[in-house]
Amino acid sequence: VHGANWSNFTKSLIMDKLEVFGARKLKGQIKISGSKNASLPILAATILSKKKIHLSNLPKVKDVETMIKLLESVGSKIKISKKKNSICINNNKKIKTFAPYSLVKTMRAGILVLGPMLARFGKAKVSLPGGCSIGTRPIDIHLKALKKLGTKYKIIDGYVHAFVKKRLKGAKIKFAKISVGATENLIIAASMADGISILSNCAIEPEIKDLVNFINKMGGKIKWIGRRTLKIHGVSDFVETEYKITQDRIEAGTYLIMAALTQSTLKINGIDPKIIKTEIDVLKKIGAKITLDKNKITISGNKIIKNINLKTAPYPGFPTDLQAQLMVLLCKAKKHSVITEEIFENRFMHVAELNRMGAKIKIKGNKAIIEGNTDFKGAELMATDLRASVSLILAALSAKGKSLINRTYHLDRGYEKIDIKLRKV
Ligand code: UD1
């Protein structure tokens, strides 16, 4: 619908509080939405092209709305079509190369417009993302790598002021640490730089592969030449493109854990089991019965939940974005488990709330020691970040009685229609 805006869709879905009546079995099917973490870099990458870009399967979540707002604020022309979660983006005119604090502070992926603005327009002023509840979220790796492509920058009053003399120049870059965002920013920037770039020690999350596929479909020249190494020939122009965003593996993982926790049988549709092999293996170890089809996973939770010790890690390791959800499941194990959080320094915000519901979890540095044998009790709760909020829903579903979860706007950032999907099952 021309003139419609994404927030019209999300507005009707925004929740204020969520009431959960627990201790029930779930039954039926859940359809997985498009991936939030794939949508955000792909939306940012549309800045590269003068040609129309049609994207479908975007999830109707707040972070996607914020990225669309950011694009509109710089001058992108965006038409939204209601039916297929799709949009058409036109960046044929010069845009403002400015990303304000008001938009980047709520969604740190806003920093991903830095690469494409520099690549196409040679300059950008982008707000620093700042910290958030799960950690400091620095962007030093992004900046160091962009410098290698010829970017000069200064940080003034909370903004990165960056420019390039003529065009970005291809370079060899080895990331000191695996970073999803830095890999994405550099893939986007290097695809329009002069000459060849070799990026090594890249993040290889499925969302990164989706970004590479998208840019190649637009006419980019990006090739995987090693497990974590990309060779990118910069191009100066792109073609009109249609692209369907990949599925949300974190949403799928969340519902799989939910089935294991509530000892229910659920069919999770619209997810390729290959991209969540690690998670499936973990759930099998814990005792769940799982059968796999091409684009469908059927899971039945077992009465006995086995304890495990696990560390979060970059893909293909166990994702930090499912750490809080898994912790709830391990609260029900017969013996104690240990989860080590290796990605973010402060990602145990959910623990205090889970303990209020009856869990026995102790934190020692970046380790959570989970007692097991928990009978969750319903309570009034406060959500603190996106994945912490969903872990509270999980605990509430397992609890006897009613729970009331406040500050659910965190959920709206990343889970499409979670209340509606859950009511259906
Ligand atoms: C992305 C995901 C997020 C996920 C995370 C890790 C999106 C929109 N978000 O976040 O859901 O939890 O990957 O899988 O896709 N770091 C630095 N310097 C930098 C960049 C990162 O020190 O310049 C550190 C971070 O503080 C963190 C680690 O590197 O400790 C990994 O962060 P990164 O992979 O960059 O996460 P995001 O891209 O922010």
Short mmCIF file of C-alpha atoms and ligand atoms in Angstrom, two decimals:
data_model
loop_
_atom_site.label_atom_id
_atom_site.label_comp_id
_atom_site.label_asym_id
_atom_site.label_seq_id
_atom_site.Cartn_x
_atom_site.Cartn_y
_atom_site.Cartn_z
CA VAL A 1 0.00 0.00 0.00
CA HIS A 2 1.64 3.21 -1.10
CA GLY A 3 2.10 5.62 1.77
CA ALA A 4 1.42 3.00 4.40
CA ASN A 5 4.15 2.72 6.92
CA TRP A 6 5.61 -0.26 8.69
CA SER A 7 4.60 1.05 12.09
CA ASN A 8 0.93 0.76 11.07
CA PHE A 9 1.46 -2.99 11.00
CA THR A 10 3.48 -3.27 14.14
CA LYS A 11 1.31 -0.82 16.10
CA SER A 12 -1.61 -3.22 16.25
CA LEU A 13 0.74 -5.92 17.48
CA ILE A 14 2.44 -3.92 20.20
CA MET A 15 1.89 -5.37 23.63
CA ASP A 16 1.98 -3.54 26.88
CA LYS A 17 1.88 -6.36 29.36
CA LEU A 18 1.56 -10.05 28.85
CA GLU A 19 -0.48 -12.33 31.04
CA VAL A 20 0.59 -15.96 30.94
CA PHE A 21 -1.36 -18.84 32.46
CA GLY A 22 1.17 -21.62 32.89
CA ALA A 23 1.45 -25.36 33.44
CA ARG A 24 -0.32 -26.33 30.23
CA LYS A 25 0.76 -28.49 27.34
CA LEU A 26 1.16 -26.88 23.94
CA LYS A 27 -0.08 -28.54 20.77
CA GLY A 28 -0.03 -27.72 17.08
CA GLN A 29 2.11 -25.86 14.61
CA ILE A 30 4.11 -22.64 14.68
CA LYS A 31 5.22 -20.88 11.51
CA ILE A 32 8.60 -19.19 11.70
CA SER A 33 8.88 -15.58 10.48
CA GLY A 34 11.61 -13.94 8.46
CA SER A 35 14.87 -13.31 10.29
CA LYS A 36 15.23 -9.98 12.09
CA ASN A 37 19.02 -10.24 12.15
CA ALA A 38 19.13 -10.93 8.39
CA SER A 39 16.66 -8.15 7.58
CA LEU A 40 18.64 -5.40 9.32
CA PRO A 41 21.95 -5.64 7.36
CA ILE A 42 20.08 -6.28 4.11
CA LEU A 43 17.98 -3.15 4.63
CA ALA A 44 21.18 -1.20 5.34
CA ALA A 45 22.82 -2.63 2.20
CA THR A 46 20.00 -1.27 0.00
CA ILE A 47 21.69 2.14 0.40
CA LEU A 48 24.37 0.90 -2.04
CA SER A 49 22.06 0.74 -5.03
CA LYS A 50 20.34 3.28 -7.28
CA LYS A 51 17.98 0.58 -8.55
CA LYS A 52 14.71 -0.59 -7.03
CA ILE A 53 14.92 -3.37 -4.46
CA HIS A 54 11.97 -5.58 -3.53
CA LEU A 55 12.34 -7.40 -0.22
CA SER A 56 9.89 -9.98 1.10
CA ASN A 57 9.51 -12.05 4.28
CA LEU A 58 10.54 -9.17 6.53
CA PRO A 59 9.28 -9.82 10.07
CA LYS A 60 6.85 -7.27 11.48
CA VAL A 61 8.96 -6.39 14.49
CA LYS A 62 10.07 -3.14 16.02
CA ASP A 63 13.76 -3.33 15.02
CA VAL A 64 12.81 -3.73 11.36
CA GLU A 65 10.43 -0.78 11.73
CA THR A 66 13.28 1.28 13.24
CA MET A 67 15.65 0.41 10.37
CA ILE A 68 12.93 1.35 7.85
CA LYS A 69 12.43 4.64 9.71
CA LEU A 70 16.17 5.24 9.59
CA LEU A 71 16.17 4.68 5.81
CA GLU A 72 13.16 7.00 5.40
CA SER A 73 14.83 9.64 7.56
CA VAL A 74 17.78 9.78 5.16
CA GLY A 75 15.52 10.04 2.12
CA SER A 76 14.88 6.48 0.84
CA LYS A 77 11.55 6.11 -0.92
CA ILE A 78 9.81 3.07 0.53
CA LYS A 79 6.54 1.45 -0.52
CA ILE A 80 5.07 -1.16 1.73
CA SER A 81 2.90 -4.00 0.57
CA LYS A 82 0.74 -5.39 3.30
CA LYS A 83 0.19 -8.96 2.25
CA LYS A 84 3.56 -10.54 1.89
CA ASN A 85 5.54 -8.66 4.52
CA SER A 86 7.30 -7.02 1.61
CA ILE A 87 8.61 -3.61 0.68
CA CYS A 88 10.07 -1.82 -2.31
CA ILE A 89 12.99 0.53 -1.68
CA ASN A 90 14.19 3.19 -4.07
CA ASN A 91 17.46 5.02 -3.38
CA ASN A 92 17.97 6.52 -6.83
CA LYS A 93 18.50 10.03 -5.44
CA LYS A 94 21.21 11.32 -3.16
CA ILE A 95 20.38 10.65 0.46
CA LYS A 96 21.34 12.39 3.70
CA THR A 97 24.33 10.56 5.10
CA PHE A 98 23.24 10.98 8.70
CA ALA A 99 21.97 8.46 11.26
CA PRO A 100 20.70 10.22 14.40
CA TYR A 101 21.13 9.07 18.00
CA SER A 102 17.35 8.82 18.46
CA LEU A 103 17.21 5.89 16.00
CA VAL A 104 20.58 4.20 16.61
CA LYS A 105 20.19 4.15 20.41
CA THR A 106 17.16 1.85 20.28
CA MET A 107 18.69 -0.45 17.72
CA ARG A 108 22.45 -0.82 17.59
CA ALA A 109 22.30 -2.35 14.11
CA GLY A 110 21.82 1.30 12.99
CA ILE A 111 25.63 1.40 12.80
CA LEU A 112 25.33 -0.83 9.71
CA VAL A 113 24.46 2.19 7.54
CA LEU A 114 28.03 3.47 8.03
CA GLY A 115 29.59 1.04 5.50
CA PRO A 116 27.12 1.61 2.63
CA MET A 117 27.03 5.41 3.11
CA LEU A 118 30.83 5.58 2.89
CA ALA A 119 30.93 3.21 -0.09
CA ARG A 120 28.38 5.09 -2.19
CA PHE A 121 28.56 8.70 -1.00
CA GLY A 122 32.06 8.91 0.54
CA LYS A 123 30.88 10.28 3.87
CA ALA A 124 28.67 9.53 6.86
CA LYS A 125 27.79 10.87 10.26
CA VAL A 126 26.43 8.06 12.40
CA SER A 127 25.61 8.06 16.09
CA LEU A 128 27.65 5.74 18.30
CA PRO A 129 25.33 2.97 19.49
CA GLY A 130 26.32 3.34 23.14
CA GLY A 131 25.85 0.60 25.70
CA CYS A 132 22.83 -1.54 26.36
CA SER A 133 21.58 -3.87 29.01
CA ILE A 134 23.68 -6.79 27.77
CA GLY A 135 27.02 -5.03 27.49
CA THR A 136 29.05 -2.10 26.22
CA ARG A 137 28.70 -2.95 22.49
CA PRO A 138 31.80 -1.17 21.13
CA ILE A 139 32.36 -0.61 17.37
CA ASP A 140 36.16 -0.51 17.36
CA ILE A 141 36.38 -3.55 15.06
CA HIS A 142 34.06 -1.90 12.50
CA LEU A 143 36.09 1.34 12.56
CA LYS A 144 39.51 -0.28 12.38
CA ALA A 145 38.47 -2.32 9.35
CA LEU A 146 36.81 0.62 7.56
CA LYS A 147 40.05 2.57 8.10
CA LYS A 148 41.88 -0.14 6.15
CA LEU A 149 39.53 0.56 3.21
CA GLY A 150 40.65 4.22 3.30
CA THR A 151 38.15 5.77 5.70
CA LYS A 152 39.22 8.72 7.86
CA TYR A 153 37.14 9.36 10.93
CA LYS A 154 36.79 11.36 14.12
CA ILE A 155 34.48 10.84 17.04
CA ILE A 156 32.84 14.09 18.09
CA ASP A 157 30.00 14.42 20.61
CA GLY A 158 28.90 10.81 20.35
CA TYR A 159 28.96 10.69 16.55
CA VAL A 160 31.33 9.01 14.12
CA HIS A 161 32.19 11.58 11.44
CA ALA A 162 33.68 9.56 8.59
CA PHE A 163 34.78 10.34 5.05
CA VAL A 164 36.78 8.93 2.17
CA LYS A 165 38.98 10.97 -0.21
CA LYS A 166 37.57 9.50 -3.43
CA ARG A 167 36.27 5.98 -3.07
CA LEU A 168 36.87 3.17 -0.63
CA LYS A 169 39.79 0.97 -1.74
CA GLY A 170 39.81 -2.81 -1.43
CA ALA A 171 42.16 -4.21 1.23
CA LYS A 172 43.13 -7.32 3.15
CA ILE A 173 41.43 -7.34 6.52
CA LYS A 174 41.73 -9.90 9.27
CA PHE A 175 39.22 -9.29 12.04
CA ALA A 176 40.93 -9.50 15.43
CA LYS A 177 37.76 -11.03 16.89
CA ILE A 178 34.72 -12.60 15.26
CA SER A 179 32.01 -9.94 15.06
CA VAL A 180 28.68 -10.32 13.27
CA GLY A 181 28.11 -6.57 12.85
CA ALA A 182 31.67 -5.73 11.78
CA THR A 183 31.66 -8.55 9.21
CA GLU A 184 28.38 -7.22 7.81
CA ASN A 185 29.48 -3.57 7.69
CA LEU A 186 32.67 -4.55 5.86
CA ILE A 187 30.98 -6.92 3.40
CA ILE A 188 28.61 -4.10 2.44
CA ALA A 189 31.36 -1.47 2.21
CA ALA A 190 33.82 -3.68 0.29
CA SER A 191 31.22 -4.69 -2.29
CA MET A 192 31.31 -1.14 -3.65
CA ALA A 193 35.00 -0.34 -3.01
CA ASP A 194 37.58 -0.03 -5.79
CA GLY A 195 39.36 -3.35 -6.33
CA ILE A 196 39.52 -6.54 -4.33
CA SER A 197 39.09 -7.10 -0.59
CA ILE A 198 39.89 -10.24 1.34
CA LEU A 199 38.08 -10.47 4.67
CA SER A 200 39.25 -13.18 7.05
CA ASN A 201 38.14 -14.40 10.46
CA CYS A 202 34.58 -13.44 9.40
CA ALA A 203 31.45 -14.31 11.31
CA ILE A 204 29.61 -17.04 9.36
CA GLU A 205 26.11 -16.83 10.83
CA PRO A 206 23.33 -17.80 8.35
CA GLU A 207 22.30 -14.12 8.39
CA ILE A 208 25.76 -13.21 7.00
CA LYS A 209 25.33 -15.79 4.24
CA ASP A 210 21.91 -14.26 3.51
CA LEU A 211 23.50 -10.80 3.20
CA VAL A 212 26.15 -12.17 0.81
CA ASN A 213 23.45 -13.90 -1.30
CA PHE A 214 21.44 -10.68 -1.41
CA ILE A 215 24.35 -8.49 -2.51
CA ASN A 216 25.35 -11.07 -5.14
CA LYS A 217 21.76 -11.09 -6.42
CA MET A 218 22.04 -7.29 -6.77
CA GLY A 219 25.12 -7.81 -8.94
CA GLY A 220 27.82 -7.85 -6.28
CA LYS A 221 30.85 -10.13 -6.62
CA ILE A 222 31.41 -11.86 -3.30
CA LYS A 223 32.82 -15.36 -2.92
CA TRP A 224 33.58 -17.58 0.07
CA ILE A 225 37.16 -18.75 -0.48
CA GLY A 226 37.61 -20.33 2.94
CA ARG A 227 35.45 -21.26 5.91
CA ARG A 228 35.74 -17.76 7.39
CA THR A 229 37.27 -15.95 4.39
CA LEU A 230 35.57 -13.85 1.74
CA LYS A 231 36.92 -12.44 -1.51
CA ILE A 232 35.04 -9.36 -2.64
CA HIS A 233 35.46 -7.63 -6.01
CA GLY A 234 34.02 -4.16 -5.61
CA VAL A 235 31.48 -3.11 -8.26
CA SER A 236 30.19 0.38 -9.01
CA ASP A 237 26.62 -0.39 -9.98
CA PHE A 238 23.84 -2.79 -9.08
CA VAL A 239 20.68 -4.14 -10.75
CA GLU A 240 16.98 -4.10 -9.79
CA THR A 241 16.51 -7.01 -7.38
CA GLU A 242 13.86 -9.13 -5.70
CA TYR A 243 14.94 -10.97 -2.56
CA LYS A 244 13.26 -13.11 0.09
CA ILE A 245 14.77 -12.84 3.58
CA THR A 246 15.79 -16.11 5.25
CA GLN A 247 14.01 -17.62 8.28
CA ASP A 248 14.59 -16.62 11.89
CA ARG A 249 16.66 -19.42 13.47
CA ILE A 250 16.54 -17.78 16.91
CA GLU A 251 12.74 -17.67 16.84
CA ALA A 252 12.72 -21.34 15.78
CA GLY A 253 15.15 -22.25 18.57
CA THR A 254 13.00 -20.43 21.10
CA TYR A 255 9.88 -22.44 20.19
CA LEU A 256 11.83 -25.71 20.15
CA ILE A 257 13.07 -25.03 23.68
CA MET A 258 9.51 -24.13 24.68
CA ALA A 259 8.24 -27.54 23.54
CA ALA A 260 11.05 -29.36 25.40
CA LEU A 261 10.32 -27.34 28.53
CA THR A 262 6.56 -27.91 28.59
CA GLN A 263 6.91 -31.56 27.50
CA SER A 264 4.71 -30.80 24.54
CA THR A 265 4.68 -31.81 20.89
CA LEU A 266 5.07 -28.96 18.43
CA LYS A 267 5.65 -28.75 14.71
CA ILE A 268 7.89 -25.84 13.81
CA ASN A 269 7.34 -24.93 10.17
CA GLY A 270 9.33 -22.85 7.74
CA ILE A 271 12.80 -23.53 9.11
CA ASP A 272 15.66 -25.41 7.50
CA PRO A 273 16.94 -27.79 10.23
CA LYS A 274 20.46 -27.55 8.77
CA ILE A 275 20.92 -24.01 10.06
CA ILE A 276 20.11 -24.97 13.66
CA LYS A 277 21.95 -28.27 13.88
CA THR A 278 23.82 -27.30 17.07
CA GLU A 279 20.60 -26.36 18.86
CA ILE A 280 18.87 -29.57 17.73
CA ASP A 281 21.82 -31.66 18.97
CA VAL A 282 21.69 -29.91 22.35
CA LEU A 283 17.95 -30.53 22.69
CA LYS A 284 18.40 -34.19 21.76
CA LYS A 285 21.09 -34.52 24.47
CA ILE A 286 18.69 -33.02 26.97
CA GLY A 287 16.18 -35.73 26.06
CA ALA A 288 13.79 -34.25 23.48
CA LYS A 289 12.62 -36.43 20.57
CA ILE A 290 13.09 -34.62 17.29
CA THR A 291 12.26 -35.51 13.70
CA LEU A 292 13.46 -33.45 10.78
CA ASP A 293 11.91 -32.74 7.41
CA LYS A 294 13.07 -30.41 4.68
CA ASN A 295 11.51 -27.30 6.13
CA LYS A 296 9.92 -28.58 9.29
CA ILE A 297 10.94 -29.83 12.72
CA THR A 298 8.72 -31.90 15.00
CA ILE A 299 9.71 -31.97 18.64
CA SER A 300 8.32 -33.82 21.66
CA GLY A 301 9.63 -32.90 25.06
CA ASN A 302 10.62 -35.70 27.41
CA LYS A 303 9.53 -35.99 31.07
CA ILE A 304 13.13 -36.32 32.17
CA ILE A 305 15.29 -33.36 31.26
CA LYS A 306 19.01 -34.14 31.33
CA ASN A 307 21.56 -31.64 32.62
CA ILE A 308 24.38 -30.35 30.39
CA ASN A 309 27.28 -27.91 30.49
CA LEU A 310 27.55 -25.53 27.58
CA LYS A 311 29.35 -22.42 26.31
CA THR A 312 27.90 -19.86 23.93
CA ALA A 313 30.03 -19.25 20.83
CA PRO A 314 29.93 -17.65 17.39
CA TYR A 315 28.12 -19.72 14.74
CA PRO A 316 28.13 -22.70 14.37
CA GLY A 317 28.41 -22.73 18.19
CA PHE A 318 25.45 -22.41 20.51
CA PRO A 319 24.04 -18.85 20.06
CA THR A 320 24.13 -16.31 22.86
CA ASP A 321 20.67 -15.28 21.64
CA LEU A 322 19.28 -18.61 22.95
CA GLN A 323 21.26 -18.69 26.19
CA ALA A 324 18.48 -17.26 28.40
CA GLN A 325 15.86 -19.59 26.92
CA LEU A 326 18.05 -22.67 27.40
CA MET A 327 18.73 -21.65 30.99
CA VAL A 328 15.01 -21.88 31.77
CA LEU A 329 14.93 -25.40 30.34
CA LEU A 330 17.97 -26.44 32.42
CA CYS A 331 16.21 -25.21 35.58
CA LYS A 332 13.99 -28.28 35.10
CA ALA A 333 16.88 -30.77 34.78
CA LYS A 334 17.40 -33.38 37.48
CA LYS A 335 20.98 -32.30 38.22
CA HIS A 336 22.91 -29.05 38.00
CA SER A 337 24.16 -27.50 34.74
CA VAL A 338 26.66 -24.76 33.91
CA ILE A 339 26.26 -22.23 31.09
CA THR A 340 29.28 -20.08 30.21
CA GLU A 341 28.45 -16.87 28.34
CA GLU A 342 31.37 -16.14 26.01
CA ILE A 343 29.93 -13.38 23.79
CA PHE A 344 28.48 -10.61 25.97
CA GLU A 345 29.73 -9.64 29.42
CA ASN A 346 26.41 -8.84 31.02
CA ARG A 347 23.91 -11.23 29.60
CA PHE A 348 22.46 -12.71 32.79
CA MET A 349 19.83 -10.04 33.42
CA HIS A 350 17.10 -12.68 33.37
CA VAL A 351 18.61 -14.59 36.31
CA ALA A 352 17.25 -12.35 39.08
CA GLU A 353 13.72 -12.62 37.68
CA LEU A 354 13.98 -16.40 37.18
CA ASN A 355 15.19 -16.76 40.79
CA ARG A 356 12.13 -14.78 41.94
CA MET A 357 10.03 -17.44 40.22
CA GLY A 358 11.76 -20.19 42.18
CA ALA A 359 14.87 -20.97 40.12
CA LYS A 360 18.17 -21.57 41.90
CA ILE A 361 20.79 -20.00 39.68
CA LYS A 362 24.12 -18.57 40.87
CA ILE A 363 26.36 -16.33 38.77
CA LYS A 364 30.15 -16.58 38.98
CA GLY A 365 31.80 -14.26 36.47
CA ASN A 366 30.58 -15.37 33.06
CA LYS A 367 29.23 -18.68 34.36
CA ALA A 368 25.70 -19.45 35.50
CA ILE A 369 25.35 -22.46 37.77
CA ILE A 370 21.84 -23.79 37.46
CA GLU A 371 20.61 -26.01 40.31
CA GLY A 372 17.82 -27.87 38.50
CA ASN A 373 14.65 -29.44 39.94
CA THR A 374 12.84 -26.10 39.80
CA ASP A 375 9.10 -25.77 40.13
CA PHE A 376 8.50 -22.32 38.71
CA LYS A 377 5.83 -20.21 40.41
CA GLY A 378 3.88 -17.53 38.56
CA ALA A 379 4.87 -13.94 39.45
CA GLU A 380 4.78 -10.34 38.27
CA LEU A 381 7.92 -9.82 36.21
CA MET A 382 9.97 -7.18 34.46
CA ALA A 383 11.52 -7.76 31.03
CA THR A 384 15.03 -6.33 30.58
CA ASP A 385 16.12 -7.16 27.04
CA LEU A 386 14.84 -9.01 24.03
CA ARG A 387 15.97 -12.56 24.78
CA ALA A 388 15.63 -12.13 28.56
CA SER A 389 11.96 -11.21 28.02
CA VAL A 390 11.24 -14.35 26.09
CA SER A 391 12.93 -16.45 28.75
CA LEU A 392 10.41 -15.05 31.24
CA ILE A 393 7.56 -16.20 28.98
CA LEU A 394 9.13 -19.65 28.92
CA ALA A 395 9.37 -19.79 32.72
CA ALA A 396 5.81 -18.47 33.00
CA LEU A 397 4.54 -21.18 30.66
CA SER A 398 6.14 -23.81 32.84
CA ALA A 399 4.95 -22.19 36.11
CA LYS A 400 1.88 -23.00 38.12
CA GLY A 401 -0.46 -20.03 38.20
CA LYS A 402 -0.54 -16.71 36.46
CA SER A 403 2.40 -14.49 35.56
CA LEU A 404 2.28 -10.90 34.46
CA ILE A 405 5.21 -9.71 32.36
CA ASN A 406 5.82 -5.95 32.20
CA ARG A 407 7.88 -3.96 29.70
CA THR A 408 7.10 -6.32 26.88
CA TYR A 409 8.21 -3.72 24.32
CA HIS A 410 11.51 -5.60 24.36
CA LEU A 411 9.69 -8.59 22.87
CA ASP A 412 8.19 -6.50 20.09
CA ARG A 413 11.73 -5.72 18.95
CA GLY A 414 12.31 -9.25 17.77
CA TYR A 415 9.41 -11.71 18.00
CA GLU A 416 6.64 -11.35 15.44
CA LYS A 417 3.17 -11.87 16.97
CA ILE A 418 4.47 -14.05 19.78
CA ASP A 419 1.23 -13.77 21.77
CA ILE A 420 -0.87 -14.74 18.75
CA LYS A 421 1.43 -17.63 17.79
CA LEU A 422 1.36 -18.96 21.36
CA ARG A 423 -2.39 -18.63 21.75
CA LYS A 424 -2.82 -20.76 18.63
CA VAL A 425 -0.90 -23.64 20.22
C1 UD1 B 1 24.73 -9.60 16.51
C2 UD1 B 1 23.27 -9.88 16.66
C3 UD1 B 1 22.92 -10.24 18.10
C4 UD1 B 1 23.80 -11.38 18.59
C5 UD1 B 1 25.28 -11.09 18.33
C6 UD1 B 1 26.19 -12.26 18.65
C7 UD1 B 1 22.19 -8.55 14.95
C8 UD1 B 1 21.39 -7.37 14.61
N1 UD1 B 1 22.53 -8.72 16.24
O1 UD1 B 1 25.04 -8.47 17.31
O2 UD1 B 1 21.55 -10.61 18.17
O3 UD1 B 1 23.61 -11.57 19.96
O4 UD1 B 1 25.48 -10.74 16.94
O5 UD1 B 1 25.80 -13.37 17.94
O6 UD1 B 1 22.52 -9.35 14.11
N2 UD1 B 1 32.66 -6.38 19.71
C9 UD1 B 1 33.74 -5.56 19.95
N3 UD1 B 1 34.01 -4.56 19.04
C10 UD1 B 1 33.24 -4.36 17.91
C11 UD1 B 1 32.15 -5.22 17.69
C12 UD1 B 1 31.86 -6.23 18.61
O7 UD1 B 1 34.44 -5.70 20.94
O8 UD1 B 1 33.55 -3.45 17.13
C13 UD1 B 1 32.34 -7.46 20.69
C14 UD1 B 1 30.96 -7.31 21.32
O9 UD1 B 1 30.98 -6.46 22.43
C15 UD1 B 1 30.63 -8.73 21.69
C16 UD1 B 1 31.27 -9.54 20.55
O10 UD1 B 1 32.25 -8.68 19.98
O11 UD1 B 1 31.25 -9.06 22.89
C17 UD1 B 1 30.32 -10.01 19.48
O12 UD1 B 1 29.56 -8.93 19.00
P1 UD1 B 1 28.97 -8.90 17.52
O13 UD1 B 1 29.14 -10.24 16.91
O14 UD1 B 1 29.54 -7.74 16.81
O15 UD1 B 1 27.43 -8.66 17.84
P2 UD1 B 1 26.41 -7.69 17.09
O16 UD1 B 1 26.73 -7.62 15.65
O17 UD1 B 1 26.32 -6.43 17.87
#
